[in-house]
Amino acid sequence: MRIVKISAAVLALSLICLASAAAGEKAWFDMENCAFCKNLAAQEGLMDNITKWEHHKVKNGAISITEVNKDYLPAYKTAMAGMEATSKKIQGGETLPMCGMCEAYGALTMKGVQWEEVGSDNVFVMLMHSDDPEVVKEIHAITDRTNDEIKKMEAVEKTEGSEGDDQ
């Protein structure tokens, strides 16, 4: 039953966030509380229809590849517009809650990281890069952490999903 799987995945992600908070560590992803991530979660069905989300280190930074089910492109574009509006609020001095990943990306931006984005139909590529070797090390560390956190989420979803199959 699809509803059980989604509920189990949300519960598992919430438990990971609570465990991180209990350990005194900010959750890396926080779809409920992060001002940026909320934009993705607000689009019903979108998270299940992002078919690829990969992060790779490159010589002077990192590249992120996102693929979205074509039927969910309007929802994805709405979420991205919401994230842009959130970014403008923060640039205007407003303090908003952020997850660890969004906070890390914001810190990179403050250090002068350059961002380039290109999209083609339903695939979106983001390149972040810097000429400063120390900043590149930070980009690489954030990319590694993001990949590790994605693996944790997938492992929990797989475990919870297989339990949902029995119901």
C-alpha positions as YAML, in Angstrom:
chain: A
units: angstrom
residues:
- id: 1
  name: MET
  ca: [0.00, 0.00, 0.00]
- id: 2
  name: ARG
  ca: [1.58, 3.26, -1.14]
- id: 3
  name: ILE
  ca: [0.19, 5.36, 1.73]
- id: 4
  name: VAL
  ca: [1.82, 3.10, 4.31]
- id: 5
  name: LYS
  ca: [5.19, 3.32, 2.56]
- id: 6
  name: ILE
  ca: [5.10, 7.11, 2.38]
- id: 7
  name: SER
  ca: [3.99, 7.44, 6.00]
- id: 8
  name: ALA
  ca: [6.72, 5.04, 7.10]
- id: 9
  name: ALA
  ca: [9.35, 6.97, 5.15]
- id: 10
  name: VAL
  ca: [8.20, 10.28, 6.65]
- id: 11
  name: LEU
  ca: [8.21, 8.72, 10.12]
- id: 12
  name: ALA
  ca: [11.69, 7.31, 9.57]
- id: 13
  name: LEU
  ca: [13.02, 10.67, 8.34]
- id: 14
  name: SER
  ca: [11.43, 12.36, 11.35]
- id: 15
  name: LEU
  ca: [13.13, 9.87, 13.67]
- id: 16
  name: ILE
  ca: [16.50, 10.57, 12.03]
- id: 17
  name: CYS
  ca: [15.91, 14.31, 12.52]
- id: 18
  name: LEU
  ca: [14.91, 13.78, 16.17]
- id: 19
  name: ALA
  ca: [17.96, 11.58, 16.80]
- id: 20
  name: SER
  ca: [20.20, 14.25, 15.28]
- id: 21
  name: ALA
  ca: [18.57, 16.94, 17.40]
- id: 22
  name: ALA
  ca: [18.94, 14.82, 20.55]
- id: 23
  name: ALA
  ca: [22.62, 14.41, 19.74]
- id: 24
  name: GLY
  ca: [22.87, 18.21, 19.51]
- id: 25
  name: GLU
  ca: [23.34, 18.08, 15.75]
- id: 26
  name: LYS
  ca: [21.13, 19.87, 13.25]
- id: 27
  name: ALA
  ca: [19.36, 17.53, 10.81]
- id: 28
  name: TRP
  ca: [21.05, 17.59, 7.40]
- id: 29
  name: PHE
  ca: [17.65, 17.48, 5.63]
- id: 30
  name: ASP
  ca: [14.53, 18.82, 7.34]
- id: 31
  name: MET
  ca: [11.50, 18.87, 5.10]
- id: 32
  name: GLU
  ca: [9.21, 20.09, 7.90]
- id: 33
  name: ASN
  ca: [11.18, 22.95, 9.45]
- id: 34
  name: CYS
  ca: [13.70, 24.22, 6.89]
- id: 35
  name: ALA
  ca: [12.42, 27.35, 5.14]
- id: 36
  name: PHE
  ca: [13.95, 26.13, 1.87]
- id: 37
  name: CYS
  ca: [13.05, 22.43, 2.00]
- id: 38
  name: LYS
  ca: [9.44, 23.16, 2.96]
- id: 39
  name: ASN
  ca: [8.95, 24.38, -0.59]
- id: 40
  name: LEU
  ca: [9.67, 20.90, -1.93]
- id: 41
  name: ALA
  ca: [7.53, 19.14, 0.67]
- id: 42
  name: ALA
  ca: [4.61, 21.49, 0.02]
- id: 43
  name: GLN
  ca: [4.22, 20.14, -3.52]
- id: 44
  name: GLU
  ca: [2.14, 16.98, -3.13]
- id: 45
  name: GLY
  ca: [3.83, 13.97, -4.72]
- id: 46
  name: LEU
  ca: [6.93, 15.87, -5.82]
- id: 47
  name: MET
  ca: [9.43, 14.13, -3.56]
- id: 48
  name: ASP
  ca: [8.35, 10.73, -4.89]
- id: 49
  name: ASN
  ca: [8.74, 12.02, -8.44]
- id: 50
  name: ILE
  ca: [12.26, 13.35, -8.23]
- id: 51
  name: THR
  ca: [13.69, 10.32, -9.98]
- id: 52
  name: LYS
  ca: [17.35, 11.23, -9.62]
- id: 53
  name: TRP
  ca: [19.27, 13.43, -7.22]
- id: 54
  name: GLU
  ca: [23.01, 12.92, -7.54]
- id: 55
  name: HIS
  ca: [25.98, 14.87, -6.22]
- id: 56
  name: HIS
  ca: [29.48, 14.51, -7.63]
- id: 57
  name: LYS
  ca: [32.75, 16.20, -6.77]
- id: 58
  name: VAL
  ca: [34.64, 17.86, -9.62]
- id: 59
  name: LYS
  ca: [38.08, 19.46, -9.65]
- id: 60
  name: ASN
  ca: [37.00, 22.90, -8.45]
- id: 61
  name: GLY
  ca: [33.67, 22.13, -6.77]
- id: 62
  name: ALA
  ca: [30.68, 19.87, -7.24]
- id: 63
  name: ILE
  ca: [27.85, 19.13, -9.60]
- id: 64
  name: SER
  ca: [24.30, 18.17, -8.68]
- id: 65
  name: ILE
  ca: [21.98, 16.44, -11.12]
- id: 66
  name: THR
  ca: [18.24, 16.37, -10.53]
- id: 67
  name: GLU
  ca: [15.75, 14.56, -12.73]
- id: 68
  name: VAL
  ca: [12.03, 15.10, -12.26]
- id: 69
  name: ASN
  ca: [9.13, 13.07, -13.62]
- id: 70
  name: LYS
  ca: [7.78, 15.22, -16.46]
- id: 71
  name: ASP
  ca: [4.29, 15.23, -14.95]
- id: 72
  name: TYR
  ca: [5.73, 16.96, -11.88]
- id: 73
  name: LEU
  ca: [7.67, 19.72, -13.64]
- id: 74
  name: PRO
  ca: [5.10, 22.41, -12.69]
- id: 75
  name: ALA
  ca: [5.36, 21.35, -9.02]
- id: 76
  name: TYR
  ca: [9.17, 21.35, -9.21]
- id: 77
  name: LYS
  ca: [9.24, 24.81, -10.77]
- id: 78
  name: THR
  ca: [6.83, 26.09, -8.10]
- id: 79
  name: ALA
  ca: [9.10, 24.68, -5.39]
- id: 80
  name: MET
  ca: [12.17, 26.28, -6.98]
- id: 81
  name: ALA
  ca: [10.38, 29.65, -7.18]
- id: 82
  name: GLY
  ca: [9.53, 29.29, -3.48]
- id: 83
  name: MET
  ca: [13.18, 28.58, -2.69]
- id: 84
  name: GLU
  ca: [14.23, 31.66, -4.64]
- id: 85
  name: ALA
  ca: [11.72, 33.77, -2.69]
- id: 86
  name: THR
  ca: [13.08, 32.31, 0.57]
- id: 87
  name: SER
  ca: [16.61, 33.19, -0.52]
- id: 88
  name: LYS
  ca: [15.56, 36.79, -1.17]
- id: 89
  name: LYS
  ca: [14.02, 37.02, 2.31]
- id: 90
  name: ILE
  ca: [17.28, 35.85, 3.87]
- id: 91
  name: GLN
  ca: [19.31, 38.23, 1.70]
- id: 92
  name: GLY
  ca: [17.01, 40.97, 2.93]
- id: 93
  name: GLY
  ca: [17.99, 40.24, 6.52]
- id: 94
  name: GLU
  ca: [15.17, 37.95, 7.63]
- id: 95
  name: THR
  ca: [16.24, 35.03, 9.84]
- id: 96
  name: LEU
  ca: [14.59, 31.76, 8.84]
- id: 97
  name: PRO
  ca: [15.15, 28.18, 10.02]
- id: 98
  name: MET
  ca: [17.38, 26.03, 7.82]
- id: 99
  name: CYS
  ca: [18.48, 22.42, 7.78]
- id: 100
  name: GLY
  ca: [22.17, 21.55, 7.86]
- id: 101
  name: MET
  ca: [22.48, 21.22, 4.10]
- id: 102
  name: CYS
  ca: [20.80, 24.53, 3.30]
- id: 103
  name: GLU
  ca: [22.83, 26.26, 6.01]
- id: 104
  name: ALA
  ca: [26.03, 24.77, 4.54]
- id: 105
  name: TYR
  ca: [25.09, 25.95, 1.05]
- id: 106
  name: GLY
  ca: [24.38, 29.42, 2.43]
- id: 107
  name: ALA
  ca: [27.81, 29.49, 4.09]
- id: 108
  name: LEU
  ca: [29.40, 28.54, 0.76]
- id: 109
  name: THR
  ca: [27.58, 31.39, -0.94]
- id: 110
  name: MET
  ca: [28.93, 33.78, 1.71]
- id: 111
  name: LYS
  ca: [32.44, 32.56, 0.84]
- id: 112
  name: GLY
  ca: [31.99, 33.53, -2.80]
- id: 113
  name: VAL
  ca: [31.14, 30.15, -4.32]
- id: 114
  name: GLN
  ca: [29.89, 30.57, -7.85]
- id: 115
  name: TRP
  ca: [26.68, 28.79, -8.85]
- id: 116
  name: GLU
  ca: [25.67, 27.88, -12.37]
- id: 117
  name: GLU
  ca: [22.44, 26.16, -13.28]
- id: 118
  name: VAL
  ca: [21.23, 24.68, -16.52]
- id: 119
  name: GLY
  ca: [18.08, 22.77, -17.25]
- id: 120
  name: SER
  ca: [16.93, 20.70, -20.16]
- id: 121
  name: ASP
  ca: [13.35, 19.48, -20.19]
- id: 122
  name: ASN
  ca: [13.15, 17.52, -16.92]
- id: 123
  name: VAL
  ca: [16.85, 17.37, -15.96]
- id: 124
  name: PHE
  ca: [18.48, 20.15, -13.95]
- id: 125
  name: VAL
  ca: [22.23, 20.49, -13.39]
- id: 126
  name: MET
  ca: [23.78, 22.77, -10.79]
- id: 127
  name: LEU
  ca: [27.51, 23.44, -10.69]
- id: 128
  name: MET
  ca: [29.08, 25.11, -7.66]
- id: 129
  name: HIS
  ca: [32.72, 26.06, -7.94]
- id: 130
  name: SER
  ca: [35.49, 28.18, -6.47]
- id: 131
  name: ASP
  ca: [39.06, 29.15, -7.28]
- id: 132
  name: ASP
  ca: [39.97, 28.99, -3.56]
- id: 133
  name: PRO
  ca: [41.38, 25.52, -2.71]
- id: 134
  name: GLU
  ca: [40.15, 25.75, 0.90]
- id: 135
  name: VAL
  ca: [36.60, 26.52, -0.24]
- id: 136
  name: VAL
  ca: [36.78, 23.66, -2.75]
- id: 137
  name: LYS
  ca: [37.65, 21.35, 0.18]
- id: 138
  name: GLU
  ca: [34.51, 22.58, 1.94]
- id: 139
  name: ILE
  ca: [32.40, 22.00, -1.18]
- id: 140
  name: HIS
  ca: [33.79, 18.46, -1.39]
- id: 141
  name: ALA
  ca: [33.09, 17.82, 2.31]
- id: 142
  name: ILE
  ca: [29.50, 19.05, 1.93]
- id: 143
  name: THR
  ca: [29.07, 16.87, -1.15]
- id: 144
  name: ASP
  ca: [30.36, 13.83, 0.76]
- id: 145
  name: ARG
  ca: [28.03, 14.57, 3.69]
- id: 146
  name: THR
  ca: [25.05, 15.02, 1.37]
- id: 147
  name: ASN
  ca: [25.77, 11.69, -0.32]
- id: 148
  name: ASP
  ca: [26.14, 9.98, 3.07]
- id: 149
  name: GLU
  ca: [22.85, 11.43, 4.30]
- id: 150
  name: ILE
  ca: [21.05, 10.39, 1.11]
- id: 151
  name: LYS
  ca: [22.33, 6.82, 1.62]
- id: 152
  name: LYS
  ca: [21.02, 6.86, 5.21]
- id: 153
  name: MET
  ca: [17.60, 8.05, 4.03]
- id: 154
  name: GLU
  ca: [17.47, 5.44, 1.29]
- id: 155
  name: ALA
  ca: [18.41, 2.68, 3.75]
- id: 156
  name: VAL
  ca: [15.66, 3.75, 6.15]
- id: 157
  name: GLU
  ca: [13.12, 4.06, 3.33]
- id: 158
  name: LYS
  ca: [14.08, 0.62, 2.03]
- id: 159
  name: THR
  ca: [13.69, -0.92, 5.48]
- id: 160
  name: GLU
  ca: [10.43, 0.90, 6.15]
- id: 161
  name: GLY
  ca: [9.18, 0.19, 2.63]
- id: 162
  name: SER
  ca: [9.74, -3.53, 2.97]
- id: 163
  name: GLU
  ca: [7.81, -3.49, 6.26]
- id: 164
  name: GLY
  ca: [4.97, -1.67, 4.48]
- id: 165
  name: ASP
  ca: [4.82, -4.41, 1.83]
- id: 166
  name: ASP
  ca: [3.71, -6.87, 4.48]
- id: 167
  name: GLN
  ca: [0.65, -4.78, 5.35]
...
